[in-house]
XYZ file of N, CA and C in Angstrom:
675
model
N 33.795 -62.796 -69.213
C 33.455 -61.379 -69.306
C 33.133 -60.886 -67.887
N 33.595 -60.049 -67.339
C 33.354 -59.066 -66.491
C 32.179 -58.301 -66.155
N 31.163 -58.895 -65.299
C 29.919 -58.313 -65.129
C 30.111 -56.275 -64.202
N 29.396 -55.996 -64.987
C 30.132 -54.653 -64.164
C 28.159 -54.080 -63.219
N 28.810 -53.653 -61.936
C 27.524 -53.403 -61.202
C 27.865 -51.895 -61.253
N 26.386 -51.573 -60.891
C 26.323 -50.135 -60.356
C 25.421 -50.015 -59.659
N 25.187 -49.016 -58.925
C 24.634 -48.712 -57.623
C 23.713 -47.843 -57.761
N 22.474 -48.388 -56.799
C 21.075 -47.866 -57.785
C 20.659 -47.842 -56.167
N 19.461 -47.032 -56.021
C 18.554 -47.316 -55.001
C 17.382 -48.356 -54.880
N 17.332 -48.764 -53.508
C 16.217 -49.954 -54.387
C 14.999 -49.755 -54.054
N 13.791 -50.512 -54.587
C 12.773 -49.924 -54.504
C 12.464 -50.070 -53.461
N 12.439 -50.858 -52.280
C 11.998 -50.658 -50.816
C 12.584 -49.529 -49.997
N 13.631 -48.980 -50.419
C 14.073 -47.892 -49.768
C 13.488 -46.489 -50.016
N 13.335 -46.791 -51.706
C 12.501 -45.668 -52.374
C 11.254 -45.259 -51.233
N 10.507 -46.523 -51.147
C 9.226 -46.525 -50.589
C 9.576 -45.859 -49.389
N 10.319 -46.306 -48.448
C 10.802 -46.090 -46.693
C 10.794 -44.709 -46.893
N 11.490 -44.319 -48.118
C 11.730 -42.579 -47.855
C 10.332 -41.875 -47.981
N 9.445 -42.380 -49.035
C 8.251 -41.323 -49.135
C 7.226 -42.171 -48.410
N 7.179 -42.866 -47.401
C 6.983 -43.217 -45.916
C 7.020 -42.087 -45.213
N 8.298 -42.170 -44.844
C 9.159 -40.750 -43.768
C 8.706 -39.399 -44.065
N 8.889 -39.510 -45.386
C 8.228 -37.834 -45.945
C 6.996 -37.641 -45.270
N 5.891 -38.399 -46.221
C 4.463 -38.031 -46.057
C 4.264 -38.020 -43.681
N 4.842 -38.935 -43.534
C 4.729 -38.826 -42.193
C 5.225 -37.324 -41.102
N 6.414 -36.901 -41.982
C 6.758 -35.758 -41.484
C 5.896 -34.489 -42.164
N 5.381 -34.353 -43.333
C 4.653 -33.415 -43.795
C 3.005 -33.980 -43.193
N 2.471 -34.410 -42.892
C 1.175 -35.020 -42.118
C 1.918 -34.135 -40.827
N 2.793 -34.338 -40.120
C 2.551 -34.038 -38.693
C 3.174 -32.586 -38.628
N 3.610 -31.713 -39.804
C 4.174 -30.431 -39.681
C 2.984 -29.360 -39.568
N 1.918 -29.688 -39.767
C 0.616 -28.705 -38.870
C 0.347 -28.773 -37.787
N 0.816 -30.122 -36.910
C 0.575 -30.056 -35.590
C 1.338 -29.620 -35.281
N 2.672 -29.503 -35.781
C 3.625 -29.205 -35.276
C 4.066 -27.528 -34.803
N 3.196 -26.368 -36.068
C 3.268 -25.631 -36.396
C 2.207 -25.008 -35.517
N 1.131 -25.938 -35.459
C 0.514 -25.422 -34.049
C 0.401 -25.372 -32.742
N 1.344 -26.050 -32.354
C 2.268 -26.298 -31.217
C 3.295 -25.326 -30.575
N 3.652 -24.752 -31.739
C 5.006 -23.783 -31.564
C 3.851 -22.376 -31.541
N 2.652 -22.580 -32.103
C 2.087 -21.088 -32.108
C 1.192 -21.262 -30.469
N 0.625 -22.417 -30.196
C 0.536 -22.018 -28.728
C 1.251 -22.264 -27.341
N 2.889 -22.242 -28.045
C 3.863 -22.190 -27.158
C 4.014 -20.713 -27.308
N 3.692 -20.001 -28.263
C 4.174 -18.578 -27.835
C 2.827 -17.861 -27.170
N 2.184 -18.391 -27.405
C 0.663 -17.758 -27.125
C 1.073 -17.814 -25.066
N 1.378 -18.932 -24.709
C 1.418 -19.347 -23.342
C 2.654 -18.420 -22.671
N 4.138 -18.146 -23.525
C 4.772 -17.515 -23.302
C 4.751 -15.789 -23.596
N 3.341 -15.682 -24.158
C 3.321 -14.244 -24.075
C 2.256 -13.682 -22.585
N 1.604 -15.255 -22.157
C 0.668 -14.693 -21.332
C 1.930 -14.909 -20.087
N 2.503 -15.775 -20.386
C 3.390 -15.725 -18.561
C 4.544 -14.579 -18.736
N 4.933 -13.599 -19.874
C 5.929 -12.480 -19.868
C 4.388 -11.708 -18.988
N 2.901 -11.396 -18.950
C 2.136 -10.664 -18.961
C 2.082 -10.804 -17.648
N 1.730 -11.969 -17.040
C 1.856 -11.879 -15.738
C 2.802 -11.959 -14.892
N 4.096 -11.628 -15.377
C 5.548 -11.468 -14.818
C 5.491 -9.761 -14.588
N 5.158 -9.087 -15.535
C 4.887 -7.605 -15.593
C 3.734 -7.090 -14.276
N 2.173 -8.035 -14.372
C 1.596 -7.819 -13.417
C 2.446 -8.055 -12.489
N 3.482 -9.142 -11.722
C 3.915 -9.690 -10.640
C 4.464 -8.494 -10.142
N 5.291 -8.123 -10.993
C 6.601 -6.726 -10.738
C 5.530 -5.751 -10.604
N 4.956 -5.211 -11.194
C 3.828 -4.676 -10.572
C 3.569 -4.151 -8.878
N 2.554 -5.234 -8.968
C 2.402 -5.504 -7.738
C 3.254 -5.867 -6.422
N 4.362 -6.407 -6.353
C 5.492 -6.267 -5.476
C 5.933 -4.809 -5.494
N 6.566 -4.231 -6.643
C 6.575 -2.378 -6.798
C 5.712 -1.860 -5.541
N 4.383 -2.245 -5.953
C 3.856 -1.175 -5.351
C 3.660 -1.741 -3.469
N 3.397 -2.578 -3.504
C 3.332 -3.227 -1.890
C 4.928 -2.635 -0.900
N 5.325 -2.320 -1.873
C 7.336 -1.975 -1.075
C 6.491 -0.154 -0.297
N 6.098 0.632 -1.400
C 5.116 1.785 -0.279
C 4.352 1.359 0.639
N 4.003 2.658 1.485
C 3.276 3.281 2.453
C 1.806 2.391 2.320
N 1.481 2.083 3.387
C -0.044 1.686 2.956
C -1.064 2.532 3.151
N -0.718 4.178 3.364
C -1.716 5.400 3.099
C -0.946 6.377 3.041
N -1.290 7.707 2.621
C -0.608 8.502 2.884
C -1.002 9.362 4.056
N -1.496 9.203 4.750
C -1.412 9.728 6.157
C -0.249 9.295 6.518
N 0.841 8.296 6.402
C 1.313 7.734 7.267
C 2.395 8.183 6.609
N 2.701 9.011 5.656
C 3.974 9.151 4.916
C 5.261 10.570 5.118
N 4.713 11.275 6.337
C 4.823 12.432 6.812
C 6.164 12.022 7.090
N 7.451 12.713 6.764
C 8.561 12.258 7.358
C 9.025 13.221 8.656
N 7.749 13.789 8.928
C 8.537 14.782 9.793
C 8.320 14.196 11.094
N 7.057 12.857 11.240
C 6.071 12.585 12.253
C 7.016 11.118 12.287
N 6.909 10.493 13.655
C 7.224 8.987 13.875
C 6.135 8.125 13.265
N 6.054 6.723 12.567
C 5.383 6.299 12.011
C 3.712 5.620 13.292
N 2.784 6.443 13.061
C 1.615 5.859 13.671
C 0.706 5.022 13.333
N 0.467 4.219 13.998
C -1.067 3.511 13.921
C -2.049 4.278 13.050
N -2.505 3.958 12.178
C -4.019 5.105 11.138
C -4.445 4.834 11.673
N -5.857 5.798 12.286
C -6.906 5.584 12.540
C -8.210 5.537 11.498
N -8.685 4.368 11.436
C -10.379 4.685 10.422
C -11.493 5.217 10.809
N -11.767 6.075 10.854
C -13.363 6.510 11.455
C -14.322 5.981 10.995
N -14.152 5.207 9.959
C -15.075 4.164 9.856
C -15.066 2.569 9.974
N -14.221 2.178 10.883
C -13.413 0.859 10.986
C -14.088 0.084 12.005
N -13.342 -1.425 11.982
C -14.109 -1.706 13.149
C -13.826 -1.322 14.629
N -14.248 -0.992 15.355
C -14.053 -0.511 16.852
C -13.031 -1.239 17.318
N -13.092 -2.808 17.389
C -11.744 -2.920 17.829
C -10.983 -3.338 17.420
N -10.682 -2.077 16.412
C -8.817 -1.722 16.097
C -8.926 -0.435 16.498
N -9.853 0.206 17.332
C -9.498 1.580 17.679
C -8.469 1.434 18.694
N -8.432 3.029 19.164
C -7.309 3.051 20.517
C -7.811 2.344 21.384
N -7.151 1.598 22.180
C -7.803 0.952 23.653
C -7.652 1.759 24.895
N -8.809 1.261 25.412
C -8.929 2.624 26.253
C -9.111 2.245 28.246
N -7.955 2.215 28.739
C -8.560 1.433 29.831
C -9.007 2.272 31.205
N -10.979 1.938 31.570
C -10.826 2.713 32.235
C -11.241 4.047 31.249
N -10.811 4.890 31.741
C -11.121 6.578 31.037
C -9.550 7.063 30.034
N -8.741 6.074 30.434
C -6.961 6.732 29.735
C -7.011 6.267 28.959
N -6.811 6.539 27.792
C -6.505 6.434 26.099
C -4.821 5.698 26.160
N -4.772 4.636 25.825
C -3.247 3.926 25.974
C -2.302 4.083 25.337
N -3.052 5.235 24.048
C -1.993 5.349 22.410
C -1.840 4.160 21.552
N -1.840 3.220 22.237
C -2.004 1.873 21.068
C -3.500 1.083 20.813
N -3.593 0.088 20.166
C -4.426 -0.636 19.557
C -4.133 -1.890 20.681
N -4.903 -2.797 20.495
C -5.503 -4.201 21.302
C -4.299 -4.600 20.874
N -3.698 -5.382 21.667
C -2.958 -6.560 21.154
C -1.363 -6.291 20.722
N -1.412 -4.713 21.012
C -0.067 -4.297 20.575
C 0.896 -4.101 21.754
N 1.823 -4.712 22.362
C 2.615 -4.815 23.467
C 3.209 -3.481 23.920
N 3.300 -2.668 25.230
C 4.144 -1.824 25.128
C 5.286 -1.264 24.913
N 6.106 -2.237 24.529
C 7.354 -1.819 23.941
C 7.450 -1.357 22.546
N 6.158 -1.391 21.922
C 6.003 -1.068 20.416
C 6.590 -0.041 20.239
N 6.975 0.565 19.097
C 6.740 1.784 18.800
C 5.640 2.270 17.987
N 5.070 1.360 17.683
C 3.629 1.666 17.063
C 2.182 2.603 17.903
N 2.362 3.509 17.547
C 1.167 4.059 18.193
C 0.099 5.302 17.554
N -1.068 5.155 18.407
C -2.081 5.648 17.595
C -1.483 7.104 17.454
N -1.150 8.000 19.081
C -0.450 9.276 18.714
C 0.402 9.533 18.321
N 0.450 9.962 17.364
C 2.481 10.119 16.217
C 3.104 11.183 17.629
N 4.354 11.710 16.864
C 5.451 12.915 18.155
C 4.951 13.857 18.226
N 4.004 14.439 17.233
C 3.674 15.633 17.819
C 2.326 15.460 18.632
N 1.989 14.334 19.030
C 0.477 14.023 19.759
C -0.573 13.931 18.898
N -0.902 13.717 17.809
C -2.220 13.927 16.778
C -2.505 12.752 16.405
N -3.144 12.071 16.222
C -4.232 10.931 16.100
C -4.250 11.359 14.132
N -3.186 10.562 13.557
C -3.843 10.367 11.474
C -4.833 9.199 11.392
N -5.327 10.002 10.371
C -6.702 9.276 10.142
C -6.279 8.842 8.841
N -6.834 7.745 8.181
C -7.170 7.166 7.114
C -7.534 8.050 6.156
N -7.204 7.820 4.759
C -7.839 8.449 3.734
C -9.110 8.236 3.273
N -9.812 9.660 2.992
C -11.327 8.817 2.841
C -11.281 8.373 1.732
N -12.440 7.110 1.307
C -12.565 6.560 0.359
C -12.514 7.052 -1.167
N -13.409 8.583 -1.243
C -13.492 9.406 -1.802
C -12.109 9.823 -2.858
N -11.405 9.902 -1.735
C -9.785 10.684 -2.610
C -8.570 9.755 -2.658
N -8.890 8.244 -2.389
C -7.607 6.919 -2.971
C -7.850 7.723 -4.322
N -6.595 7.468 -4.565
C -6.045 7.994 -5.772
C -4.399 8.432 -6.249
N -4.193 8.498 -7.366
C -2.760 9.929 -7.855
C -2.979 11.295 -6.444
N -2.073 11.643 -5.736
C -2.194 13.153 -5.237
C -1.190 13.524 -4.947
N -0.843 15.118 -5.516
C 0.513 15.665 -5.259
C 1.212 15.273 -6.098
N 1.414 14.845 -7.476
C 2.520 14.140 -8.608
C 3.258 13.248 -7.858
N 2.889 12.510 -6.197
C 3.810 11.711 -6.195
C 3.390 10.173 -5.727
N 3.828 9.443 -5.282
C 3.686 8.145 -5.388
C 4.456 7.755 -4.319
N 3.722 8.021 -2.757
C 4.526 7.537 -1.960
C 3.500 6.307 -0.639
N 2.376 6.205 -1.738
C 1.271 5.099 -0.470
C 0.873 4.514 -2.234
N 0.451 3.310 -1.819
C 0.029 2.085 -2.224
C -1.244 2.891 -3.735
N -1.838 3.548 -3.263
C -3.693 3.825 -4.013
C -3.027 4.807 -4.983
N -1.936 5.492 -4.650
C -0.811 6.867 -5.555
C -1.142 5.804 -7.163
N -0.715 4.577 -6.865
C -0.951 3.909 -7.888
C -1.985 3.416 -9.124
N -3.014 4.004 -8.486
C -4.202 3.426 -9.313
C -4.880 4.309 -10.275
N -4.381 3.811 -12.052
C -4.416 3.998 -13.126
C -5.260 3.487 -13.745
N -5.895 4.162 -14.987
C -6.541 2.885 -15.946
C -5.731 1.767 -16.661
N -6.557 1.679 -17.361
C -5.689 0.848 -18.774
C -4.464 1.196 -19.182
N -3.451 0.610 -19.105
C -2.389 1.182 -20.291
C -1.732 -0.163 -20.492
N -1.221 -0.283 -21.655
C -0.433 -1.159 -22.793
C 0.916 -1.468 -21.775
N 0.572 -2.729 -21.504
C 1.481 -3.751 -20.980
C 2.316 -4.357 -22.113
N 1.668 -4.621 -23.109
C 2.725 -5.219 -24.312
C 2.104 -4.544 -25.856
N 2.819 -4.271 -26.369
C 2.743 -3.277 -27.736
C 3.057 -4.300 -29.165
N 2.577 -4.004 -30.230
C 2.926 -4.956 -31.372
C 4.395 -4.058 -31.811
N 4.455 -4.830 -32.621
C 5.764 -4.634 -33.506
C 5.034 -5.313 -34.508
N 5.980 -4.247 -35.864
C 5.926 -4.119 -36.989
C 6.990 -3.863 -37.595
N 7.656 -4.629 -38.313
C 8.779 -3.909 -39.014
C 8.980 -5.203 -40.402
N 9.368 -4.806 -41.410
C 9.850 -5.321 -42.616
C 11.489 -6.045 -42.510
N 11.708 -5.764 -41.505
C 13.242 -6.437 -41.101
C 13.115 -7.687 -41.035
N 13.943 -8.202 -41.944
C 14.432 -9.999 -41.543
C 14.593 -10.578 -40.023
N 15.409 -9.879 -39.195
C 15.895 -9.683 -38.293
C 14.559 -9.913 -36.835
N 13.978 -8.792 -37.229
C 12.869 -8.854 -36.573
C 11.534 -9.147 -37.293
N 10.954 -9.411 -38.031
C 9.548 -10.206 -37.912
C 9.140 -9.196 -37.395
N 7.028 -9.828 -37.825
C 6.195 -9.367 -37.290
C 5.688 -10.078 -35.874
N 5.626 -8.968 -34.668
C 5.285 -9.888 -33.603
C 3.181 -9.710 -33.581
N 2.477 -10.857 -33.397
C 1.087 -10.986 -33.330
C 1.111 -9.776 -32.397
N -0.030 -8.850 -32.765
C -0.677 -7.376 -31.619
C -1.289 -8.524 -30.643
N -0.936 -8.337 -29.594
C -1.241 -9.174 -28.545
C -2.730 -8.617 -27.527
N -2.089 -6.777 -27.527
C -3.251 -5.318 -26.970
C -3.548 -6.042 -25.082
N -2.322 -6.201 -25.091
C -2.831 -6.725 -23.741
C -2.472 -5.342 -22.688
N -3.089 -4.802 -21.633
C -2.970 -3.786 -20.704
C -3.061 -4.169 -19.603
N -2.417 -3.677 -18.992
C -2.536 -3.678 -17.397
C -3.156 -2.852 -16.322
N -3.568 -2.677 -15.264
C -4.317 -1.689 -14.847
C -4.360 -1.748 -13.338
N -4.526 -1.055 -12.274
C -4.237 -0.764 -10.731
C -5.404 -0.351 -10.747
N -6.334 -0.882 -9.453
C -7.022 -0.357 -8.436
C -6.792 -0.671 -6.958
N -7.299 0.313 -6.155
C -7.126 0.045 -4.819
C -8.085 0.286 -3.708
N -9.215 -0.416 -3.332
C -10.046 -0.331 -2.426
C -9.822 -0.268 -1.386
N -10.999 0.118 -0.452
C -11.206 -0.277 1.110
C -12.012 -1.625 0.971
N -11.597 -2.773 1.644
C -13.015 -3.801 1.652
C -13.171 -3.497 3.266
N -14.455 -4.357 3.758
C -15.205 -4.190 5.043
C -14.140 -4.950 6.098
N -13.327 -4.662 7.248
C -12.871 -4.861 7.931
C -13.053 -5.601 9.416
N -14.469 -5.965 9.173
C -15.054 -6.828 10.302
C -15.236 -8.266 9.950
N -14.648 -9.068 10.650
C -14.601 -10.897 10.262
C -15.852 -11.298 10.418
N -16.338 -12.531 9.818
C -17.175 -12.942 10.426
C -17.318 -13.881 11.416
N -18.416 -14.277 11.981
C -17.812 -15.331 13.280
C -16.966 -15.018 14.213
N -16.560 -14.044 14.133
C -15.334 -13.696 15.367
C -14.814 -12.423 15.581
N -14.224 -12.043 16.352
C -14.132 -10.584 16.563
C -12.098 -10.417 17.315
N -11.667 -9.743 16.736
C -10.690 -9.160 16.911
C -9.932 -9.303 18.174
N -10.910 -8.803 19.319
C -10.643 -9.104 20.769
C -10.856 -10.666 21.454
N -11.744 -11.138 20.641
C -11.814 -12.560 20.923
C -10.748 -13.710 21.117
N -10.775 -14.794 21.601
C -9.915 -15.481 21.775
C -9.552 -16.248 20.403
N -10.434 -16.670 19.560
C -10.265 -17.395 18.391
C -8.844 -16.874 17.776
N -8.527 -17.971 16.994
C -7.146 -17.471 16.476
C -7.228 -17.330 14.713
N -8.435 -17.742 14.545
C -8.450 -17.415 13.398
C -9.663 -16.310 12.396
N -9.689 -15.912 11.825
C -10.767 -14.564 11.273
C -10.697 -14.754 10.117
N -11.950 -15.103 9.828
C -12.726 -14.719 8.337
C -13.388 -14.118 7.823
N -12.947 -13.060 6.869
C -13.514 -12.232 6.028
C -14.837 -12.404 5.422
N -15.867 -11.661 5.234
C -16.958 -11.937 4.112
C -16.443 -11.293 3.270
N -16.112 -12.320 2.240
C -15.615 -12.483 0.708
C -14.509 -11.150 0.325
N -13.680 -11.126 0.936
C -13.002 -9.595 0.971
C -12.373 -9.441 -0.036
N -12.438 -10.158 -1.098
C -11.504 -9.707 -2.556
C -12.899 -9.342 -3.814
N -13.701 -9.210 -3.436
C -14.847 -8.530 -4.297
C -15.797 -7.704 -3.659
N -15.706 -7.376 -2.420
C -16.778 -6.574 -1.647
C -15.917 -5.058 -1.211
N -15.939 -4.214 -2.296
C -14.874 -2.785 -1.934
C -16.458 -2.216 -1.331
N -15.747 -1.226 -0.404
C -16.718 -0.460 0.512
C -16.539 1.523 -0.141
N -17.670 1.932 -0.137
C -16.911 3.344 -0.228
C -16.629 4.415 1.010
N -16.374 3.672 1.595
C -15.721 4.291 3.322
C -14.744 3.876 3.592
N -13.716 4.428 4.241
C -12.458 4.519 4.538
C -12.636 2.889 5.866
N -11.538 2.218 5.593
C -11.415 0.520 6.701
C -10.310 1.023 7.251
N -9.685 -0.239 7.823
C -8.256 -0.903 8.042
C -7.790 -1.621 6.988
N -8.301 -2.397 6.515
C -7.993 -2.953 5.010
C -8.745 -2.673 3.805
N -6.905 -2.877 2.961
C -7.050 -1.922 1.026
C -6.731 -3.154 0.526
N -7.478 -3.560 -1.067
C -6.773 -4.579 -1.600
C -6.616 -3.736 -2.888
N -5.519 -4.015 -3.130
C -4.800 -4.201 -4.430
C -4.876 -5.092 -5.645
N -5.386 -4.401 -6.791
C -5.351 -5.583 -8.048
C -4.835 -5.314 -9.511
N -3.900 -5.525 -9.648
C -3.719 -5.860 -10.651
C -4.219 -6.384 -11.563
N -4.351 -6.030 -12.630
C -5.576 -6.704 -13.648
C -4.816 -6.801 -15.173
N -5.048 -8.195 -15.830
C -4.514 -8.074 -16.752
C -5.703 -8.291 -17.849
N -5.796 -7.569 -18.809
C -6.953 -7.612 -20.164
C -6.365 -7.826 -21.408
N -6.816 -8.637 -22.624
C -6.499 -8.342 -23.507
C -7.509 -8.238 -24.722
N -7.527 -7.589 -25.681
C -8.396 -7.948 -26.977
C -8.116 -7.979 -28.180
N -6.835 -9.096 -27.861
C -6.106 -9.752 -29.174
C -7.259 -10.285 -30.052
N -7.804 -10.353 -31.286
C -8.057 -11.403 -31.800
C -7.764 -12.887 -31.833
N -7.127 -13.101 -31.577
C -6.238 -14.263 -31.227
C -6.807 -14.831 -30.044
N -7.864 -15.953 -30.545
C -9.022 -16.904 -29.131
C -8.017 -16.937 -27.872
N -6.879 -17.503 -27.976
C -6.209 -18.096 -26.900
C -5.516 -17.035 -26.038
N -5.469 -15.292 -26.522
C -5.244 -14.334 -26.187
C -6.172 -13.275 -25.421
N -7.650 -13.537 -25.610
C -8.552 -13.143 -25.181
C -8.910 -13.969 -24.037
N -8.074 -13.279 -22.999
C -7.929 -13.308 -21.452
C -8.679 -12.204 -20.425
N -8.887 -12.389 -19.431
C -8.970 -11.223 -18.189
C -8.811 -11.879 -17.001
């Protein structure tokens, strides 16, 4: 007689499979939380790609608008409240038109073509002026929405997490005198007291620029500044 077989699964394989299972359903929460703070990380580096562009944007302008006159050759600003020496140098009783350290072949000089000495903007009025945007501070806005939620019932598109992240421009004067060393000095190197948190409200030689990014996602890993 003819034994007839058939083909069955066997029980060690049975087992191997709900092995594999339980191992892949055990690790599909890590997994799931993995992919949620891969987007969390990729929504903060689209955020500071926006600050980046930003800030390059605006550094391509004028660094005052005194200096934006197209009718005038581009001059040296003067600060009336700056440190002395970046004023005009003066040798003797003759006013030289330039600053320390600036060679005469420059074209940089304190008197623009029509002879007038521009001064710095006072601290007072950095700002928007004239609807236009042609010096660096033209820039400085509050808050506004760097990234926006989405909402929609579409397959297609999903709901994206409200992220509420904004971006925002300011532009100071900080204090323009180094410490330890002085301008005219021989040292080759100059250090600031702490010049990225000490804004002055008087017009310098140096403005810093910041970009600021905020958010108040609910979302722990979103609640940034």
């Amino acid at each position: 007689m003819r034994k007839r077989m058939r083909r069955a699964i066997a029980m060690l394989e049975l087992i191997f499979a709900i092995v594999i299972l339980g191992i892949v359903m055990m690790s599909a929460p890590m997994l799931i939380a993995t992919a949620t703070q891969s987007s969390y990380v990729g929504l903060q580096q689209e955020a500071i790609a926006s600050a980046a562009s930003e800030l390059g944007m605006i550094l391509t302008h004028h660094w005052d608008e005194g200096n934006t006159d197209p009718t005038r050759n581009a001059s040296i600003l003067a600060s009336l409240n700056g440190n002395n020496d970046l004023d005009e140098m003066v040798v003797g009783a003759i006013p030289t038109g330039r600053r320390a350290g600036t060679p005469d072949s420059s074209s940089r000089r304190f008197r623009d073509s029509l002879g007038g000495v521009v001064n710095t903007t006072t601290a007072a009025n950095l700002g928007p002026d004239g609807g236009d945007r042609d010096d660096i501070d033209d820039f400085i806005t509050a808050a506004k929405t760097a990234m926006k939620e989405e909402e929609s019932t579409s397959t297609l598109i999903g709901d994206v997490v409200d992220t509420g992240i904004t971006i925002e421009v300011n532009v100071n004067y900080l204090a323009d005198t180094p410490g330890g060393s002085t301008y005219k000095g021989t040292g080759s190197t100059l250090t600031y007291h702490n010049p990225f948190s000490n804004n002055i409200a008087i017009d310098s030689n140096i403005k810093k620029v910041q970009v600021r990014l905020r958010s108040n996602s609910p979302e722990e890993e979103l609640q940034k500044d």
